[in-house]
């Protein structure tokens, strides 16, 4: 450290609990002692990156000192107490301004803040403090681990909200009764000197008791020099209460002005009750949008039987370690992912793959945690535990998707950021206009009522719920169908897909060669031809050899062990079967050995034209026939391509195979374009070329060797693998190897996008129409004004209607098979 460039003494700031240092007349704040030490040793990276502005709070995420880790960590924080889109904007803004935070995103519907941060500069405890100081509650961190605690906290908050609403509803009912004695027969007509103080007491308990959350929220926002929905409600109800209080205890102020004075305690009380009721319905509806996560978490087994030290122990599943020997009995759930060591069974994997038929399993076969063992007893070696299991990955993927934002939401976020201050301004203008130009006998009354109505009806709850609720329900429904959508942006892009490129091998086709044709010469049966070819191929490890053995096994052909087996690379195989010399290979091999193939030329030409590989079989120097092998289409491939075309989507197939084979497969599938003889590294360029035509392109592949193309595509869809690589490379992972899920994913995305647009439309229209109505623009023409109580009811109804519209996505049905 140069003597000419000293750093003043380090200390801990008592207010922020951050480390701080003074240097060159400026104050630097740090979120960790390690970062502070790096500054003390070499402040230059900080100084070079930091502007010399008077506000000297530095070390944001893009100003890391030399040697600090560049990789960000991710944390999810469950937040309680958010009431509108303005709350989201406020929390995002203050978290984003925290030193060391790379980005912060808050989902109103799931009530989760997702923060990416640099561990060298900050930590989740700082975020908790920021959120708490803003007036909100932290219910849990990292939902996968905190599910139970978070659920208890949400249940407790809901119960508290229910009690507050019940108290407010009963009190508001009594307030209305005493406010309208003439309208209710048999009710004593108290003198206003008795009735008004009684109404004052009742309303004060309701507004500042049941409604204290609004004032607490408004005060917390005011301390941070910001506003939110609580500000609107608190100002509106307080204005009605304060005006009525003055009328009650100082009526002489109004008599001198010649105005007729009325109290509006019932308005303030009913507004509090209605808004609490709206929040109660909203909390219940929002809870239903996150059912997908709860169902997935509920699938996890709680315990596992593990063999340690020769003894079987029942342990919490969190204590299972990799390579532990785990015992599973019939009817039990498999606790973690692994491979079977001993025993055979059938496993119901429907919760992962959607396949209803149990799959037979034996030694060496993989098993997945949370799937159900139906019949057998077996032991397996644990391979993935905790957050590495497939179920944990799926839960994490769904959590990330439900916590993400679609690009379409940015408009709503921008509006929400300035909405509340704008509404307060409109309300003040409304008050001033009515007070100046309203009827002389009641100008103040009209001004007050319209002021309150504007504040209440303009609440942007529906705007904040429009996008995240639809994304949550849509991605949750997708997860239930085995369609794992990575995030809101992926979901929105999927709804706009105009072209789908399929990889050929393993995607449109089964991914392994199968015997499609047996063509014997005259005098030879198919069984005899298969016996010769399959018996000889028993000695080969070639994929085509395995393709021959499968139909022989299926037909029950009794194979003979070959003798003198020889593999002739590039040509075929030779040997003896039942004492006869036999050849199985291509035309070049048999012609070299002098075997005439004239009788098979027509069949060879026809099958080769269909893109099939032809193998000739000869015995004792004479042709016996030929066998055609191909990687056949999946049964549903042609129907899926046809369905996509009906949806107005162009289809293409990409493959490294030669053009003749590719075109044959494309004809069978019915795809529009064939991209053949494309090397793996060139697939991304082909995707890019299609994008250059102005289309939103989806790439469907296996998520491993197609990773570059999946990444280049607007939407990458990994089919049927469910592996970490597939989930990382693709925007959508289809857990089950079923092409119909491609159609389902696009249809679900389109329906979700349509729902978001409907929600945003009604939210914008509601506020656009509601504010002028509440301000009284119709009064000069029709004498009509919006009572603040009706404004409160309409505001609550708008939020519930948006959530209810989103919940309709739970009824999405897959495409008919």
mmCIF file of N, CA and C in Angstrom, residues 107-110 285-286 288-290 292 398 401-406 408-409 462-479 485 487-488 491-492 747-760 799-812:
data_model
loop_
_atom_site.group_PDB
_atom_site.id
_atom_site.type_symbol
_atom_site.label_atom_id
_atom_site.label_comp_id
_atom_site.label_asym_id
_atom_site.label_seq_id
_atom_site.Cartn_x
_atom_site.Cartn_y
_atom_site.Cartn_z
ATOM 1 N N UNK A 107 -41.916 -11.596 -7.900
ATOM 2 C CA UNK A 107 -43.153 -12.106 -8.491
ATOM 3 C C UNK A 107 -44.287 -11.866 -7.506
ATOM 4 N N UNK A 108 -45.271 -11.062 -7.927
ATOM 5 C CA UNK A 108 -46.368 -10.698 -7.031
ATOM 6 C C UNK A 108 -47.254 -11.902 -6.721
ATOM 7 N N UNK A 109 -47.510 -12.739 -7.730
ATOM 8 C CA UNK A 109 -48.430 -13.855 -7.534
ATOM 9 C C UNK A 109 -47.847 -14.920 -6.608
ATOM 10 N N UNK A 110 -46.574 -15.264 -6.817
ATOM 11 C CA UNK A 110 -45.957 -16.287 -5.962
ATOM 12 C C UNK A 110 -45.382 -15.683 -4.694
ATOM 13 N N UNK A 285 -56.964 -17.253 -3.687
ATOM 14 C CA UNK A 285 -56.790 -17.569 -5.106
ATOM 15 C C UNK A 285 -55.319 -17.700 -5.457
ATOM 16 N N UNK A 286 -54.473 -16.796 -4.919
ATOM 17 C CA UNK A 286 -53.039 -16.880 -5.208
ATOM 18 C C UNK A 286 -52.452 -18.168 -4.647
ATOM 19 N N UNK A 288 -53.893 -20.968 -4.595
ATOM 20 C CA UNK A 288 -54.231 -22.055 -5.533
ATOM 21 C C UNK A 288 -53.327 -22.038 -6.755
ATOM 22 N N UNK A 289 -52.762 -20.857 -7.121
ATOM 23 C CA UNK A 289 -51.899 -20.813 -8.296
ATOM 24 C C UNK A 289 -50.590 -21.551 -8.061
ATOM 25 N N UNK A 290 -50.154 -21.702 -6.813
ATOM 26 C CA UNK A 290 -48.883 -22.370 -6.534
ATOM 27 C C UNK A 290 -49.073 -23.825 -6.118
ATOM 28 N N UNK A 292 -48.972 -26.410 -7.919
ATOM 29 C CA UNK A 292 -48.031 -27.296 -8.612
ATOM 30 C C UNK A 292 -46.797 -27.550 -7.756
ATOM 31 N N UNK A 398 -39.522 -25.549 -11.981
ATOM 32 C CA UNK A 398 -40.865 -24.963 -11.906
ATOM 33 C C UNK A 398 -40.848 -23.709 -11.037
ATOM 34 N N UNK A 401 -39.398 -20.938 -13.060
ATOM 35 C CA UNK A 401 -40.353 -20.495 -14.085
ATOM 36 C C UNK A 401 -41.447 -19.634 -13.464
ATOM 37 N N UNK A 402 -41.967 -20.061 -12.307
ATOM 38 C CA UNK A 402 -43.056 -19.328 -11.685
ATOM 39 C C UNK A 402 -42.581 -18.011 -11.073
ATOM 40 N N UNK A 403 -41.285 -17.933 -10.773
ATOM 41 C CA UNK A 403 -40.753 -16.698 -10.227
ATOM 42 C C UNK A 403 -40.252 -15.730 -11.277
ATOM 43 N N UNK A 404 -40.275 -16.153 -12.537
ATOM 44 C CA UNK A 404 -39.730 -15.321 -13.609
ATOM 45 C C UNK A 404 -40.789 -14.374 -14.164
ATOM 46 N N UNK A 405 -40.333 -13.470 -15.018
ATOM 47 C CA UNK A 405 -41.234 -12.504 -15.641
ATOM 48 C C UNK A 405 -41.198 -12.661 -17.151
ATOM 49 N N UNK A 406 -42.354 -12.538 -17.769
ATOM 50 C CA UNK A 406 -42.425 -12.523 -19.226
ATOM 51 C C UNK A 406 -42.161 -11.107 -19.715
ATOM 52 N N UNK A 408 -43.762 -9.385 -21.680
ATOM 53 C CA UNK A 408 -45.011 -8.621 -21.761
ATOM 54 C C UNK A 408 -45.319 -7.922 -20.437
ATOM 55 N N UNK A 409 -44.697 -8.400 -19.346
ATOM 56 C CA UNK A 409 -44.967 -7.807 -18.032
ATOM 57 C C UNK A 409 -44.225 -6.489 -17.837
ATOM 58 N N UNK A 462 -54.932 -5.467 -9.805
ATOM 59 C CA UNK A 462 -55.187 -6.297 -10.986
ATOM 60 C C UNK A 462 -54.034 -6.221 -11.967
ATOM 61 N N UNK A 463 -53.432 -5.039 -12.082
ATOM 62 C CA UNK A 463 -52.305 -4.856 -12.991
ATOM 63 C C UNK A 463 -51.123 -5.709 -12.553
ATOM 64 N N UNK A 464 -50.878 -5.765 -11.249
ATOM 65 C CA UNK A 464 -49.758 -6.555 -10.746
ATOM 66 C C UNK A 464 -49.979 -8.047 -10.830
ATOM 67 N N UNK A 465 -51.235 -8.475 -10.790
ATOM 68 C CA UNK A 465 -51.544 -9.909 -10.819
ATOM 69 C C UNK A 465 -51.718 -10.453 -12.229
ATOM 70 N N UNK A 466 -51.897 -9.584 -13.213
ATOM 71 C CA UNK A 466 -52.293 -10.015 -14.559
ATOM 72 C C UNK A 466 -51.336 -11.036 -15.160
ATOM 73 N N UNK A 467 -50.039 -10.752 -15.135
ATOM 74 C CA UNK A 467 -49.062 -11.640 -15.773
ATOM 75 C C UNK A 467 -48.598 -12.781 -14.872
ATOM 76 N N UNK A 468 -48.140 -12.513 -13.628
ATOM 77 C CA UNK A 468 -47.572 -13.613 -12.834
ATOM 78 C C UNK A 468 -48.550 -14.724 -12.496
ATOM 79 N N UNK A 469 -49.821 -14.405 -12.283
ATOM 80 C CA UNK A 469 -50.764 -15.489 -11.969
ATOM 81 C C UNK A 469 -50.926 -16.425 -13.161
ATOM 82 N N UNK A 470 -51.009 -15.860 -14.370
ATOM 83 C CA UNK A 470 -51.145 -16.706 -15.561
ATOM 84 C C UNK A 470 -49.903 -17.559 -15.765
ATOM 85 N N UNK A 471 -48.710 -16.981 -15.551
ATOM 86 C CA UNK A 471 -47.468 -17.744 -15.703
ATOM 87 C C UNK A 471 -47.408 -18.870 -14.679
ATOM 88 N N UNK A 472 -47.803 -18.574 -13.436
ATOM 89 C CA UNK A 472 -47.753 -19.599 -12.393
ATOM 90 C C UNK A 472 -48.676 -20.770 -12.711
ATOM 91 N N UNK A 473 -49.908 -20.447 -13.090
ATOM 92 C CA UNK A 473 -50.865 -21.527 -13.372
ATOM 93 C C UNK A 473 -50.458 -22.271 -14.644
ATOM 94 N N UNK A 474 -50.013 -21.529 -15.664
ATOM 95 C CA UNK A 474 -49.618 -22.162 -16.917
ATOM 96 C C UNK A 474 -48.431 -23.093 -16.748
ATOM 97 N N UNK A 475 -47.379 -22.632 -16.069
ATOM 98 C CA UNK A 475 -46.212 -23.493 -15.862
ATOM 99 C C UNK A 475 -46.532 -24.644 -14.922
ATOM 100 N N UNK A 476 -47.398 -24.396 -13.942
ATOM 101 C CA UNK A 476 -47.803 -25.480 -13.042
ATOM 102 C C UNK A 476 -48.577 -26.553 -13.771
ATOM 103 N N UNK A 477 -49.494 -26.146 -14.658
ATOM 104 C CA UNK A 477 -50.235 -27.125 -15.449
ATOM 105 C C UNK A 477 -49.298 -27.877 -16.384
ATOM 106 N N UNK A 478 -48.320 -27.151 -16.945
ATOM 107 C CA UNK A 478 -47.332 -27.813 -17.793
ATOM 108 C C UNK A 478 -46.548 -28.869 -17.028
ATOM 109 N N UNK A 479 -46.131 -28.542 -15.808
ATOM 110 C CA UNK A 479 -45.379 -29.507 -15.001
ATOM 111 C C UNK A 479 -46.190 -30.763 -14.741
ATOM 112 N N UNK A 485 -41.313 -25.790 -18.296
ATOM 113 C CA UNK A 485 -41.016 -24.532 -18.988
ATOM 114 C C UNK A 485 -40.077 -23.719 -18.107
ATOM 115 N N UNK A 487 -39.086 -20.534 -17.975
ATOM 116 C CA UNK A 487 -39.396 -19.216 -17.439
ATOM 117 C C UNK A 487 -40.446 -18.492 -18.249
ATOM 118 N N UNK A 488 -40.801 -17.301 -17.766
ATOM 119 C CA UNK A 488 -41.840 -16.514 -18.422
ATOM 120 C C UNK A 488 -41.482 -16.131 -19.835
ATOM 121 N N UNK A 491 -41.993 -19.091 -22.058
ATOM 122 C CA UNK A 491 -43.411 -19.338 -22.248
ATOM 123 C C UNK A 491 -43.997 -18.368 -23.266
ATOM 124 N N UNK A 492 -43.596 -17.093 -23.166
ATOM 125 C CA UNK A 492 -44.115 -16.101 -24.103
ATOM 126 C C UNK A 492 -43.619 -16.368 -25.519
ATOM 127 N N UNK A 747 -49.502 -25.205 -27.543
ATOM 128 C CA UNK A 747 -50.892 -24.844 -27.282
ATOM 129 C C UNK A 747 -51.037 -24.214 -25.895
ATOM 130 N N UNK A 748 -50.362 -24.806 -24.896
ATOM 131 C CA UNK A 748 -50.425 -24.265 -23.536
ATOM 132 C C UNK A 748 -49.818 -22.865 -23.490
ATOM 133 N N UNK A 749 -48.698 -22.674 -24.189
ATOM 134 C CA UNK A 749 -48.062 -21.351 -24.212
ATOM 135 C C UNK A 749 -48.974 -20.327 -24.872
ATOM 136 N N UNK A 750 -49.590 -20.711 -25.981
ATOM 137 C CA UNK A 750 -50.496 -19.780 -26.659
ATOM 138 C C UNK A 750 -51.677 -19.424 -25.772
ATOM 139 N N UNK A 751 -52.223 -20.422 -25.085
ATOM 140 C CA UNK A 751 -53.374 -20.154 -24.226
ATOM 141 C C UNK A 751 -52.973 -19.274 -23.041
ATOM 142 N N UNK A 752 -51.772 -19.510 -22.490
ATOM 143 C CA UNK A 752 -51.297 -18.690 -21.374
ATOM 144 C C UNK A 752 -51.072 -17.249 -21.828
ATOM 145 N N UNK A 753 -50.460 -17.085 -22.997
ATOM 146 C CA UNK A 753 -50.220 -15.737 -23.529
ATOM 147 C C UNK A 753 -51.537 -15.015 -23.783
ATOM 148 N N UNK A 754 -52.522 -15.756 -24.282
ATOM 149 C CA UNK A 754 -53.847 -15.169 -24.521
ATOM 150 C C UNK A 754 -54.478 -14.730 -23.191
ATOM 151 N N UNK A 755 -54.300 -15.544 -22.164
ATOM 152 C CA UNK A 755 -54.842 -15.208 -20.842
ATOM 153 C C UNK A 755 -54.163 -13.962 -20.279
ATOM 154 N N UNK A 756 -52.832 -13.860 -20.446
ATOM 155 C CA UNK A 756 -52.104 -12.675 -19.968
ATOM 156 C C UNK A 756 -52.629 -11.421 -20.654
ATOM 157 N N UNK A 757 -52.830 -11.501 -21.963
ATOM 158 C CA UNK A 757 -53.328 -10.336 -22.709
ATOM 159 C C UNK A 757 -54.727 -9.949 -22.249
ATOM 160 N N UNK A 758 -55.578 -10.964 -21.994
ATOM 161 C CA UNK A 758 -56.918 -10.676 -21.476
ATOM 162 C C UNK A 758 -56.824 -9.977 -20.127
ATOM 163 N N UNK A 759 -55.963 -10.497 -19.244
ATOM 164 C CA UNK A 759 -55.810 -9.899 -17.917
ATOM 165 C C UNK A 759 -55.323 -8.459 -17.999
ATOM 166 N N UNK A 760 -54.285 -8.236 -18.809
ATOM 167 C CA UNK A 760 -53.741 -6.883 -18.932
ATOM 168 C C UNK A 760 -54.761 -5.933 -19.543
ATOM 169 N N UNK A 799 -59.331 -7.568 -8.916
ATOM 170 C CA UNK A 799 -58.209 -8.454 -8.606
ATOM 171 C C UNK A 799 -58.635 -9.917 -8.632
ATOM 172 N N UNK A 800 -59.775 -10.195 -8.010
ATOM 173 C CA UNK A 800 -60.256 -11.574 -7.968
ATOM 174 C C UNK A 800 -60.576 -12.074 -9.378
ATOM 175 N N UNK A 801 -61.137 -11.209 -10.219
ATOM 176 C CA UNK A 801 -61.498 -11.638 -11.573
ATOM 177 C C UNK A 801 -60.260 -11.985 -12.387
ATOM 178 N N UNK A 802 -59.162 -11.219 -12.210
ATOM 179 C CA UNK A 802 -57.922 -11.511 -12.936
ATOM 180 C C UNK A 802 -57.355 -12.863 -12.509
ATOM 181 N N UNK A 803 -57.324 -13.107 -11.202
ATOM 182 C CA UNK A 803 -56.800 -14.387 -10.709
ATOM 183 C C UNK A 803 -57.682 -15.534 -11.175
ATOM 184 N N UNK A 804 -59.003 -15.342 -11.118
ATOM 185 C CA UNK A 804 -59.931 -16.390 -11.549
ATOM 186 C C UNK A 804 -59.754 -16.710 -13.026
ATOM 187 N N UNK A 805 -59.548 -15.678 -13.837
ATOM 188 C CA UNK A 805 -59.314 -15.911 -15.264
ATOM 189 C C UNK A 805 -58.046 -16.733 -15.485
ATOM 190 N N UNK A 806 -57.008 -16.439 -14.705
ATOM 191 C CA UNK A 806 -55.767 -17.210 -14.818
ATOM 192 C C UNK A 806 -55.966 -18.658 -14.389
ATOM 193 N N UNK A 807 -56.782 -18.856 -13.363
ATOM 194 C CA UNK A 807 -57.003 -20.220 -12.862
ATOM 195 C C UNK A 807 -57.710 -21.110 -13.887
ATOM 196 N N UNK A 808 -58.345 -20.508 -14.885
ATOM 197 C CA UNK A 808 -58.977 -21.318 -15.925
ATOM 198 C C UNK A 808 -57.952 -22.165 -16.684
ATOM 199 N N UNK A 809 -56.681 -21.764 -16.633
ATOM 200 C CA UNK A 809 -55.636 -22.534 -17.314
ATOM 201 C C UNK A 809 -55.457 -23.919 -16.695
ATOM 202 N N UNK A 810 -55.921 -24.084 -15.465
ATOM 203 C CA UNK A 810 -55.810 -25.418 -14.854
ATOM 204 C C UNK A 810 -56.660 -26.446 -15.599
ATOM 205 N N UNK A 811 -57.625 -25.952 -16.386
ATOM 206 C CA UNK A 811 -58.473 -26.865 -17.153
ATOM 207 C C UNK A 811 -57.903 -27.200 -18.517
ATOM 208 N N UNK A 812 -56.658 -26.774 -18.827
ATOM 209 C CA UNK A 812 -56.055 -27.075 -20.129
ATOM 210 C C UNK A 812 -55.961 -28.583 -20.326
#
